[in-house]
Amino acid sequence: MASSSKLSPHVIVVSFAIVYVYLSTIFVFVKQWFGLGSSPGIMNTVAFTAVAVMCISNYVIAMFRDPGRVPPSFTPDIEDSNHPIHEIKRKGGDLRYCKKCSLHKPPRSHHCRICKRCVLRMDHHCVWMNNCVGHANYKVFFVFVVYALIACLYSLILLIGSLTVDTQKDGEGSYRTVYIISGLLLIPLSMALGVFLGWHIYLTVQNKTTIEYYEGVRAMLLAEQGGNVYSHPYDLGVYENLITVLGPNILCWVCPVSSYIGSGLQFRTAYDHARSLTSTR
């Protein structure tokens, strides 16, 4: 695990938000608009519950799945003629080495000061799930954001729709506070998730991580100063980049499944893939 305990203030906030949105959507918005016993009410309850289950399951998996660790026995094979290119330090030109972990760092791996270890294909450390987002859980994290946005938009639609019914219904006035809190929560959350999802779609189609994006900006500026053109070394084209992250089966792109199981397989897949991509450039 990336940390001894996954329970943190940020995780508690997310958990309460999920529970609140679900309960208010089903027992207030759907109830007020359709009635829980009607056919439309049952259909919307089932549909929203399915979205909520997928959202929660992806969140839990992304939070508890090891993002990928570097095996203690790893050493770069500098004499491998099939993969002659290795990532090196910006200064000195030596092979990348983590002094804190006392390990060589494979391509695209970085040390997380919060998790206190190197993570394969590290994107960032997410405080909202108290875990790093890396090679083994990036897809699940991506799918979680998709379902979270769908759930927020779905709940917002039901909220607005429930306001169109007769406001004189018995007991509706007691839900005024729920509507206000839900509106103040769902509107900014939907906007934030939409921007966040758009950002990670942009990164995915270019086969970049957040760290690589900012490193690429610096590399591009340096290349332009030298009269060269910078090209991201892992960019294979939109479709190839998508299947690299989400898997070759399009039907499983929105499912909480991953082809990477176990730290050993995580490492070999990440390391061999990164080196093969680099050597084809």
Rosetta silent file (secondary structure, phi, psi, omega in degrees, C-alpha in Angstrom):
SEQUENCE: MASSSKLSPHVIVVSFAIVYVYLSTIFVFVKQWFGLGSSPGIMNTVAFTAVAVMCISNYVIAMFRDPGRVPPSFTPDIEDSNHPIHEIKRKGGDLRYCKKCSLHKPPRSHHCRICKRCVLRMDHHCVWMNNCVGHANYKVFFVFVVYALIACLYSLILLIGSLTVDTQKDGEGSYRTVYIISGLLLIPLSMALGVFLGWHIYLTVQNKTTIEYYEGVRAMLLAEQGGNVYSHPYDLGVYENLITVLGPNILCWVCPVSSYIGSGLQFRTAYDHARSLTSTR
SCORE:     score description
SCORE:     0.000 S_00000001
   1 L     0.000  153.436  179.616    0.000    0.000    0.000 S_00000001
   2 L   -73.802  -22.774  178.609    1.009    3.564   -0.593 S_00000001
   3 L  -151.131  159.228 -175.423    0.205    4.427    2.995 S_00000001
   4 L   -70.441  -30.216  179.751   -0.599    2.555    6.187 S_00000001
   5 L  -135.415  132.158 -179.798   -4.093    4.047    6.443 S_00000001
   6 L   -87.447  -11.769 -178.647   -6.344    5.246    3.642 S_00000001
   7 L   -78.925  113.711  179.519   -8.647    7.151    5.981 S_00000001
   8 L  -137.324  165.652  178.486   -7.781   10.841    5.735 S_00000001
   9 H   -55.882  -38.467 -179.920   -9.780   14.086    6.022 S_00000001
  10 H   -66.926  -41.486  178.751   -9.949   14.355    2.230 S_00000001
  11 H   -65.266  -39.326  178.204  -11.225   10.786    1.849 S_00000001
  12 H   -62.385  -42.525  178.743  -13.836   11.411    4.567 S_00000001
  13 H   -61.452  -46.069  179.173  -15.030   14.540    2.736 S_00000001
  14 H   -61.954  -43.081 -179.083  -15.344   12.634   -0.560 S_00000001
  15 H   -62.508  -44.850  178.109  -17.198    9.773    1.162 S_00000001
  16 H   -64.266  -38.536  179.474  -19.690   12.126    2.817 S_00000001
  17 H   -63.898  -42.808  179.304  -20.212   13.970   -0.471 S_00000001
  18 H   -62.929  -46.767 -179.967  -20.956   10.715   -2.317 S_00000001
  19 H   -62.725  -43.450 -178.539  -23.413    9.565    0.350 S_00000001
  20 H   -63.906  -46.531 -179.091  -25.126   12.970    0.482 S_00000001
  21 H   -62.147  -42.006 -179.007  -25.509   13.253   -3.296 S_00000001
  22 H   -65.160  -49.766 -176.947  -26.904    9.725   -3.554 S_00000001
  23 H   -64.876  -42.568 -179.971  -29.428   10.064   -0.723 S_00000001
  24 H   -67.533  -35.607 -179.868  -30.610   13.526   -1.784 S_00000001
  25 H   -66.608  -46.795 -175.784  -30.949   12.432   -5.413 S_00000001
  26 H   -76.293  -49.954 -169.942  -33.003    9.320   -4.684 S_00000001
  27 H   -92.580   -0.745  174.534  -35.059   10.363   -1.673 S_00000001
  28 H  -123.515  -61.301 -173.299  -35.615   13.995   -2.608 S_00000001
  29 H   -68.580  -51.445  179.214  -35.213   14.725   -6.314 S_00000001
  30 H   -65.539  -41.963 -179.728  -36.556   11.454   -7.747 S_00000001
  31 H   -61.576  -43.995 -178.150  -39.231   11.245   -5.057 S_00000001
  32 H   -71.264  -35.311 -175.480  -40.426   14.809   -5.673 S_00000001
  33 H   -82.226  -49.154 -173.416  -40.368   14.569   -9.469 S_00000001
  34 L  -112.770  -32.181 -168.523  -41.683   11.083  -10.154 S_00000001
  35 L    91.588  132.165 -175.105  -42.425    9.356   -6.872 S_00000001
  36 L   -67.069  -22.689 -178.090  -40.375    6.347   -5.816 S_00000001
  37 L   -89.209   -8.426 -178.765  -43.213    3.912   -6.545 S_00000001
  38 L   -82.246  162.792  179.330  -43.834    5.008  -10.148 S_00000001
  39 H   -61.581  -47.333  176.673  -42.239    3.401  -13.183 S_00000001
  40 H   -61.713  -35.913  179.059  -40.136    6.506  -14.059 S_00000001
  41 H   -64.921  -43.333  179.010  -39.135    6.765  -10.410 S_00000001
  42 H   -65.467  -42.595 -179.026  -37.991    3.134  -10.268 S_00000001
  43 H   -62.604  -45.312 -179.929  -36.142    3.452  -13.581 S_00000001
  44 H   -69.021  -34.541  177.039  -34.286    6.582  -12.487 S_00000001
  45 H   -63.790  -45.049  179.599  -33.525    5.061   -9.090 S_00000001
  46 H   -65.538  -44.773 -177.973  -32.023    1.959  -10.705 S_00000001
  47 H   -63.869  -46.285 -178.430  -30.081    3.979  -13.294 S_00000001
  48 H   -68.854  -35.524  177.183  -28.646    6.434  -10.781 S_00000001
  49 H   -63.481  -39.576  178.527  -27.801    3.634   -8.355 S_00000001
  50 H   -62.802  -44.172  177.684  -25.901    1.832  -11.117 S_00000001
  51 H   -62.881  -42.374  179.941  -23.896    4.974  -11.881 S_00000001
  52 H   -63.588  -41.226  179.255  -23.241    5.504   -8.156 S_00000001
  53 H   -62.410  -44.310  178.652  -22.073    1.890   -7.711 S_00000001
  54 H   -64.194  -39.351  178.726  -19.635    2.217  -10.630 S_00000001
  55 H   -63.097  -49.071 -177.874  -18.386    5.537   -9.258 S_00000001
  56 H   -66.265  -42.861 -178.062  -17.834    4.163   -5.745 S_00000001
  57 H   -63.696  -42.263  177.643  -16.261    0.898   -6.913 S_00000001
  58 H   -65.947  -38.104  179.157  -13.756    2.702   -9.140 S_00000001
  59 H   -63.034  -46.240 -179.043  -12.953    5.146   -6.352 S_00000001
  60 H   -65.343  -42.658  179.940  -12.286    2.348   -3.845 S_00000001
  61 H   -64.077  -45.290  179.908  -10.191    0.344   -6.323 S_00000001
  62 H   -62.953  -33.336 -177.985   -8.127    3.389   -7.314 S_00000001
  63 H   -73.380  -39.067 -174.255   -7.613    4.234   -3.648 S_00000001
  64 H   -97.841  -15.588 -179.322   -6.458    0.774   -2.526 S_00000001
  65 L   -76.434  133.781  175.842   -4.675   -0.493   -5.638 S_00000001
  66 L   -64.216  125.150 -177.008   -0.907   -0.164   -5.561 S_00000001
  67 L   -70.312   -9.417  179.194   -0.048    2.293   -8.366 S_00000001
  68 L   120.513  122.706 -178.021    3.086    0.310   -9.195 S_00000001
  69 E  -119.465  154.358  178.847    6.401   -0.038   -7.390 S_00000001
  70 L   -84.281  125.111  178.549    9.961   -0.534   -8.609 S_00000001
  71 L   -61.044  140.694  179.490   11.376   -3.967   -7.656 S_00000001
  72 L   -58.412  -25.242 -176.591   14.414   -3.716   -5.337 S_00000001
  73 L   -85.485    0.259 -174.545   16.376   -5.887   -7.775 S_00000001
  74 L   -69.145  130.836  169.900   15.933   -3.529  -10.740 S_00000001
  75 L  -140.121  133.774 -179.701   19.089   -2.371  -12.525 S_00000001
  76 L   -67.279  136.652  179.465   19.085   -0.805  -16.012 S_00000001
  77 L   -92.426   92.666 -175.890   20.715   -2.958  -18.671 S_00000001
  78 L   -74.938  -10.427  179.720   22.898   -0.415  -20.441 S_00000001
  79 L  -100.054    5.810  179.997   24.351   -3.086  -22.733 S_00000001
  80 L   -74.452  110.323 -176.807   20.987   -4.198  -24.105 S_00000001
  81 L   -71.147  -21.058  179.824   21.284   -3.526  -27.835 S_00000001
  82 L   -75.539  -27.601 -179.273   17.533   -3.879  -28.339 S_00000001
  83 L  -131.372   74.689 -173.024   16.791   -0.964  -25.993 S_00000001
  84 L   -78.250  -11.424 -174.997   19.790    1.355  -26.198 S_00000001
  85 L   -99.254  132.441  178.749   18.009    4.499  -24.961 S_00000001
  86 L  -132.064  149.370  175.495   17.654    5.216  -21.246 S_00000001
  87 L   -74.155  137.160 -178.249   16.316    8.177  -19.335 S_00000001
  88 E  -124.070  167.505  178.123   19.112   10.174  -17.733 S_00000001
  89 L   -67.993  151.235  178.028   19.376   12.976  -15.202 S_00000001
  90 L   -65.319  -34.177  179.984   18.983   16.518  -16.454 S_00000001
  91 L  -115.557  131.390  176.343   22.329   17.401  -14.897 S_00000001
  92 L    97.424  -29.997  178.167   25.384   15.202  -15.128 S_00000001
  93 L    77.337   11.201  178.518   24.003   12.765  -17.704 S_00000001
  94 L   -80.076  162.041  174.135   23.942    9.802  -15.292 S_00000001
  95 E   -64.020  144.709 -175.949   21.218    7.169  -15.261 S_00000001
  96 L   -64.130  128.684 -176.981   18.297    8.221  -13.076 S_00000001
  97 E  -139.531  133.947  179.615   18.785    7.048   -9.499 S_00000001
  98 E   -96.443  114.011 -179.625   16.659    7.678   -6.414 S_00000001
  99 L   -70.393  -30.110 -177.915   18.818    8.382   -3.391 S_00000001
 100 L   -72.332  -38.448  179.044   15.867    8.117   -1.013 S_00000001
 101 L   -92.255  -13.090 -175.652   14.868    4.639   -2.214 S_00000001
 102 L    58.022   45.051 -178.838   18.440    3.652   -3.138 S_00000001
 103 E  -139.522  148.753  168.336   17.145    2.355   -6.462 S_00000001
 104 E   -70.110  143.878 -178.402   17.593    3.107  -10.131 S_00000001
 105 L  -100.984  120.798  176.708   14.460    4.689  -11.534 S_00000001
 106 L   -64.749  167.375  177.210   12.953    3.100  -14.672 S_00000001
 107 L   -55.017  139.891  174.396   11.636    5.349  -17.451 S_00000001
 108 L    71.655    7.542  178.344    8.597    7.466  -16.474 S_00000001
 109 L   -97.594  151.571 -178.752    8.906    6.653  -12.756 S_00000001
 110 E  -144.795  157.205  178.841    9.187    9.295  -10.043 S_00000001
 111 E   -88.873  129.784  177.004    9.612    9.445   -6.290 S_00000001
 112 E   -98.110  119.704 -177.949    6.534   10.479   -4.294 S_00000001
 113 L   -71.881  -19.371  179.122    7.510   12.361   -1.154 S_00000001
 114 L   -83.474  -48.134  177.664    4.100   11.572    0.420 S_00000001
 115 L   -76.699  -18.243  177.947    4.095    7.844   -0.295 S_00000001
 116 L    61.604   44.122  174.521    7.878    7.849    0.280 S_00000001
 117 E  -165.179  165.656  178.573    8.697    5.552   -2.617 S_00000001
 118 E   -82.083  140.725 -177.019    9.125    5.554   -6.383 S_00000001
 119 E  -120.579  132.536  178.728    5.983    5.036   -8.459 S_00000001
 120 L   -68.832  132.226  179.620    5.869    3.592  -11.976 S_00000001
 121 L    45.686   51.920 -176.249    4.551    6.043  -14.583 S_00000001
 122 L   -67.091  130.500  175.049    3.565    8.434  -11.823 S_00000001
 123 L   -96.551  -54.933  175.904    0.970   11.027  -12.795 S_00000001
 124 E  -170.283  168.282  172.699    0.404   12.758   -9.458 S_00000001
 125 E   -96.716  121.115 -176.579   -0.409   12.108   -5.825 S_00000001
 126 E   -96.209  112.210 -179.906   -4.164   12.478   -5.296 S_00000001
 127 L   -69.817  -22.931 -176.765   -5.005   13.707   -1.804 S_00000001
 128 L   -75.236  -12.537  172.493   -8.701   12.978   -2.426 S_00000001
 129 L  -129.179    7.433  174.679   -8.034    9.241   -2.436 S_00000001
 130 L    53.087   46.398 -179.853   -4.832    9.304   -0.372 S_00000001
 131 E  -160.099  156.773  174.311   -2.863    7.412   -2.998 S_00000001
 132 E   -76.314  153.399  171.201   -0.644    8.022   -5.981 S_00000001
 133 E  -104.822  114.519 -175.251   -2.037    7.793   -9.500 S_00000001
 134 L  -141.956 -157.532 -172.895    0.354    5.644  -11.478 S_00000001
 135 L   -54.381  -44.343 -171.078    0.806    2.816  -13.923 S_00000001
 136 L   -88.262  -17.065 -177.646   -1.491    0.266  -12.290 S_00000001
 137 L  -125.466    9.652 -178.377   -4.399    2.462  -11.193 S_00000001
 138 H   -65.406  -43.498 -179.066   -4.472    5.317  -13.716 S_00000001
 139 H   -61.444  -45.572 -179.304   -7.209    3.730  -15.819 S_00000001
 140 H   -63.381  -39.356  176.517   -9.410    3.079  -12.789 S_00000001
 141 H   -62.542  -43.947  179.274   -8.817    6.649  -11.613 S_00000001
 142 H   -60.669  -46.130 -179.287   -9.741    7.961  -15.081 S_00000001
 143 H   -66.519  -35.836  176.152  -12.937    5.894  -15.164 S_00000001
 144 H   -59.149  -44.718  179.273  -13.838    7.086  -11.651 S_00000001
 145 H   -62.269  -38.563  178.312  -13.682   10.706  -12.813 S_00000001
 146 H   -60.989  -50.395 -178.534  -15.938    9.815  -15.772 S_00000001
 147 H   -68.780  -33.796  177.341  -18.587    8.215  -13.555 S_00000001
 148 H   -63.650  -41.365  178.111  -18.302   10.975  -10.940 S_00000001
 149 H   -66.451  -42.813  178.174  -19.046   13.585  -13.616 S_00000001
 150 H   -60.485  -44.013 -179.442  -21.964   11.538  -14.986 S_00000001
 151 H   -62.608  -42.588 -179.547  -23.393   11.144  -11.480 S_00000001
 152 H   -65.877  -44.034  179.565  -23.146   14.876  -10.749 S_00000001
 153 H   -66.427  -39.889  178.449  -24.755   15.877  -14.048 S_00000001
 154 H   -62.612  -46.586  179.375  -27.486   13.239  -13.632 S_00000001
 155 H   -63.515  -38.656 -179.746  -28.227   14.441  -10.102 S_00000001
 156 H   -65.874  -38.503  177.431  -28.257   18.068  -11.269 S_00000001
 157 H   -64.547  -43.558  178.480  -30.771   17.242  -14.008 S_00000001
 158 H   -65.964  -35.445  176.579  -33.019   15.485  -11.497 S_00000001
 159 H   -61.783  -49.438 -179.123  -32.677   18.438   -9.130 S_00000001
 160 H   -64.580  -41.590 -179.955  -33.767   20.910  -11.801 S_00000001
 161 H   -63.954  -38.264 -179.460  -36.551   18.619  -12.988 S_00000001
 162 H   -67.910  -22.437  178.063  -37.922   18.170   -9.485 S_00000001
 163 L   -76.641  -14.323 -178.454  -38.196   21.960   -9.162 S_00000001
 164 L   -83.987  -11.653 -179.704  -40.587   22.061  -12.102 S_00000001
 165 L   -81.617  174.101 -177.446  -43.306   20.108  -10.299 S_00000001
 166 L   -58.820  115.337 -177.746  -45.983   21.644   -8.084 S_00000001
 167 L   -74.057   -3.023 -179.169  -44.124   23.356   -5.233 S_00000001
 168 L   -93.585    7.853  179.297  -47.174   23.113   -3.009 S_00000001
 169 L   -61.675  146.341 -178.676  -46.798   19.388   -2.482 S_00000001
 170 L   -59.401  130.330  174.361  -46.929   18.315    1.120 S_00000001
 171 L    84.153   -8.101 -176.295  -43.539   18.316    2.780 S_00000001
 172 H   -67.444  -32.545 -179.421  -41.670   19.864   -0.171 S_00000001
 173 H   -62.416  -27.544 -179.451  -40.894   23.021    1.766 S_00000001
 174 H   -70.939  -12.993 -179.459  -38.884   20.980    4.265 S_00000001
 175 H   -94.490    6.519 -176.616  -36.453   20.091    1.459 S_00000001
 176 H   -57.639  -43.517 -179.571  -35.486   23.695    0.749 S_00000001
 177 H   -64.369  -38.719  178.349  -32.183   23.337    2.594 S_00000001
 178 H   -61.891  -42.635  179.532  -31.390   20.114    0.724 S_00000001
 179 H   -63.880  -42.676 -178.875  -31.950   21.850   -2.610 S_00000001
 180 H   -64.875  -47.936 -179.510  -29.727   24.798   -1.657 S_00000001
 181 H   -63.570  -41.640 -178.637  -26.881   22.618   -0.364 S_00000001
 182 H   -64.695  -42.517  178.582  -27.148   20.272   -3.355 S_00000001
 183 H   -63.070  -44.302  179.045  -27.077   23.143   -5.829 S_00000001
 184 H   -66.420  -23.935  178.693  -24.058   24.726   -4.151 S_00000001
 185 H   -87.993  -47.260 -171.266  -22.330   21.328   -4.208 S_00000001
 186 H   -73.734  -38.391 -176.595  -23.285   19.939   -7.618 S_00000001
 187 H   -64.491  -56.219  178.716  -22.782   22.993   -9.820 S_00000001
 188 H   -66.155  -32.339  179.736  -19.132   23.776   -8.920 S_00000001
 189 H   -66.934  -40.930  177.728  -18.332   20.063   -8.582 S_00000001
 190 H   -63.269  -41.949  178.662  -19.670   19.332  -12.071 S_00000001
 191 H   -64.549  -44.145 -179.526  -17.634   22.193  -13.505 S_00000001
 192 H   -64.582  -44.223  179.574  -14.472   21.093  -11.695 S_00000001
 193 H   -66.173  -36.082  177.828  -14.878   17.449  -12.745 S_00000001
 194 H   -62.794  -45.112  177.873  -15.571   18.500  -16.330 S_00000001
 195 H   -65.690  -42.528 -178.792  -12.353   20.515  -16.499 S_00000001
 196 H   -64.467  -41.819  178.635  -10.406   17.754  -14.727 S_00000001
 197 H   -66.195  -42.109  177.745  -11.734   15.075  -17.084 S_00000001
 198 H   -59.620  -39.603  178.251  -10.938   17.228  -20.104 S_00000001
 199 H   -61.897  -44.842 -177.444   -7.386   17.660  -18.815 S_00000001
 200 H   -76.304  -25.533  171.148   -6.842   13.915  -18.424 S_00000001
 201 H   -65.356  -43.875  177.436   -8.400   13.191  -21.825 S_00000001
 202 H   -58.707  -44.930  178.996   -5.876   15.620  -23.283 S_00000001
 203 H   -65.407  -41.048 -176.606   -3.046   13.848  -21.441 S_00000001
 204 H   -65.101  -44.667 -177.276   -4.288   10.385  -22.427 S_00000001
 205 H   -69.032  -15.669  175.889   -4.557   11.064  -26.163 S_00000001
 206 L  -105.858    2.604 -179.506   -0.947   12.305  -26.072 S_00000001
 207 L    55.710   48.415  177.971    0.266    9.502  -23.786 S_00000001
 208 L  -118.675  157.333  167.183    1.531   11.967  -21.202 S_00000001
 209 L  -102.979  169.432  177.321    1.383   12.157  -17.452 S_00000001
 210 H   -60.200  -41.335  178.930    0.876   15.406  -15.574 S_00000001
 211 H   -63.160  -43.885 -179.030    4.561   15.369  -14.621 S_00000001
 212 H   -67.028  -29.933  178.047    5.610   14.745  -18.233 S_00000001
 213 H   -62.833  -49.998 -178.350    3.416   17.588  -19.442 S_00000001
 214 H   -69.183  -34.139  174.343    5.215   20.156  -17.289 S_00000001
 215 H   -67.170  -35.087  179.675    8.591   18.616  -18.092 S_00000001
 216 H   -67.687  -34.736  177.216    7.643   18.759  -21.774 S_00000001
 217 H   -61.209  -44.927  178.826    6.870   22.480  -21.584 S_00000001
 218 H   -65.174  -43.775 -179.212   10.375   23.116  -20.273 S_00000001
 219 H   -64.428  -36.491  179.316   11.933   20.775  -22.856 S_00000001
 220 H   -65.329  -41.791  178.894    9.999   22.469  -25.660 S_00000001
 221 H   -64.077  -42.350  178.634   11.260   25.914  -24.626 S_00000001
 222 H   -65.646  -38.301  179.468   14.842   24.651  -24.479 S_00000001
 223 H   -66.061  -41.028  179.397   14.446   22.963  -27.879 S_00000001
 224 H   -65.188  -36.563  177.617   13.092   26.144  -29.460 S_00000001
 225 H   -65.079  -30.191  178.949   16.012   28.124  -28.068 S_00000001
 226 L   -92.087    4.840  179.354   18.352   25.645  -29.755 S_00000001
 227 L    78.280   18.974  179.625   16.454   25.740  -33.040 S_00000001
 228 L  -108.789  170.032  177.945   15.044   22.230  -32.623 S_00000001
 229 L  -112.198  124.317 -179.215   11.521   20.816  -32.524 S_00000001
 230 L   -83.097  137.710  176.460   10.439   18.977  -29.359 S_00000001
 231 L  -133.416  128.439  179.658    8.490   15.735  -29.723 S_00000001
 232 L   -63.547  123.216 -171.871    7.067   13.750  -26.815 S_00000001
 233 L   -68.227  -15.361 -176.544    8.946   10.402  -26.981 S_00000001
 234 L  -106.550    7.333 -178.968    5.962    8.261  -25.953 S_00000001
 235 L   -79.438  117.039 -178.624    3.352    9.657  -28.358 S_00000001
 236 L  -108.773    1.725 -171.434    2.155    6.861  -30.676 S_00000001
 237 L   108.540  156.104 -170.878   -0.949    8.524  -32.112 S_00000001
 238 H   -57.447  -52.720 -175.371   -4.375    9.064  -30.606 S_00000001
 239 H   -64.862  -46.040  179.363   -5.777    5.526  -30.887 S_00000001
 240 H   -62.211  -36.781  177.849   -2.570    3.778  -29.805 S_00000001
 241 H   -65.749  -39.867  179.617   -2.259    6.168  -26.882 S_00000001
 242 H   -63.754  -46.737 -177.393   -5.829    5.433  -25.809 S_00000001
 243 H   -72.325  -22.990  175.187   -5.433    1.657  -25.852 S_00000001
 244 H   -62.562  -38.275 -177.805   -2.111    1.987  -24.025 S_00000001
 245 H   -91.417  -46.495 -171.593   -3.961    3.476  -21.048 S_00000001
 246 H   -94.418  -12.346  179.477   -7.511    2.082  -21.343 S_00000001
 247 L   100.898  159.714 -176.017   -6.752   -1.311  -22.903 S_00000001
 248 L   -74.720  -20.441 -179.000   -7.364   -2.821  -26.354 S_00000001
 249 L   -91.390  108.347 -176.859  -10.997   -3.778  -25.656 S_00000001
 250 H   -61.419  -32.558 -178.766  -13.142   -0.676  -26.176 S_00000001
 251 H   -65.621  -19.096 -179.254  -16.066   -2.330  -24.370 S_00000001
 252 H  -101.586    7.220 -177.382  -13.952   -2.422  -21.185 S_00000001
 253 L   -64.300  -30.020 -177.697  -12.826    1.197  -21.297 S_00000001
 254 L  -107.906   21.489  178.875  -15.437    2.257  -18.734 S_00000001
 255 L  -107.887  148.122 -179.010  -15.146   -0.845  -16.536 S_00000001
 256 L   -79.470   55.832  179.333  -13.121   -1.041  -13.296 S_00000001
 257 L  -121.200  156.689  179.145  -10.769   -3.673  -14.684 S_00000001
 258 L  -144.182  147.913  178.477   -7.047   -3.602  -15.327 S_00000001
 259 L   -89.039    0.953 -177.105   -4.653   -5.904  -17.119 S_00000001
 260 L  -106.990  110.705 -178.207   -1.930   -5.191  -14.567 S_00000001
 261 L  -127.445  123.984  178.708   -2.013   -7.512  -11.562 S_00000001
 262 L    90.736  140.558 -174.911    0.828   -7.813   -9.094 S_00000001
 263 H   -64.478  -35.183  179.943    3.812   -5.545   -8.618 S_00000001
 264 H   -64.017  -47.811  179.243    6.146   -7.747  -10.660 S_00000001
 265 H   -67.774  -36.657  176.038    3.902   -7.746  -13.715 S_00000001
 266 H   -56.641  -46.733 -176.707    3.175   -4.042  -13.211 S_00000001
 267 H   -65.638  -49.274 -176.191    6.876   -3.310  -13.357 S_00000001
 268 H   -62.302  -40.938  179.596    7.701   -5.460  -16.364 S_00000001
 269 H   -64.258  -47.319 -178.026    4.761   -4.068  -18.335 S_00000001
 270 H   -66.423  -46.541 -174.628    5.577   -0.448  -17.482 S_00000001
 271 H   -68.911  -49.973 -179.067    9.333   -0.754  -17.893 S_00000001
 272 H   -63.190  -39.500 -179.546    9.389   -2.823  -21.097 S_00000001
 273 H   -66.532  -43.877  179.703    6.658   -0.713  -22.666 S_00000001
 274 H   -62.690  -41.523 -178.632    8.389    2.562  -21.837 S_00000001
 275 H   -70.096  -38.967 -179.785   11.705    1.364  -23.194 S_00000001
 276 H   -66.427  -37.365  177.026   10.172   -0.053  -26.379 S_00000001
 277 H   -64.758  -43.231 -177.753    8.370    3.210  -27.030 S_00000001
 278 H   -65.491  -40.423 -175.035   11.532    5.231  -26.517 S_00000001
 279 H   -73.653  -14.059  178.334   13.637    3.005  -28.740 S_00000001
 280 L   -90.726   -6.049 -178.724   11.182    3.336  -31.649 S_00000001
 281 L   -78.168    0.000    0.000   11.414    7.110  -31.747 S_00000001
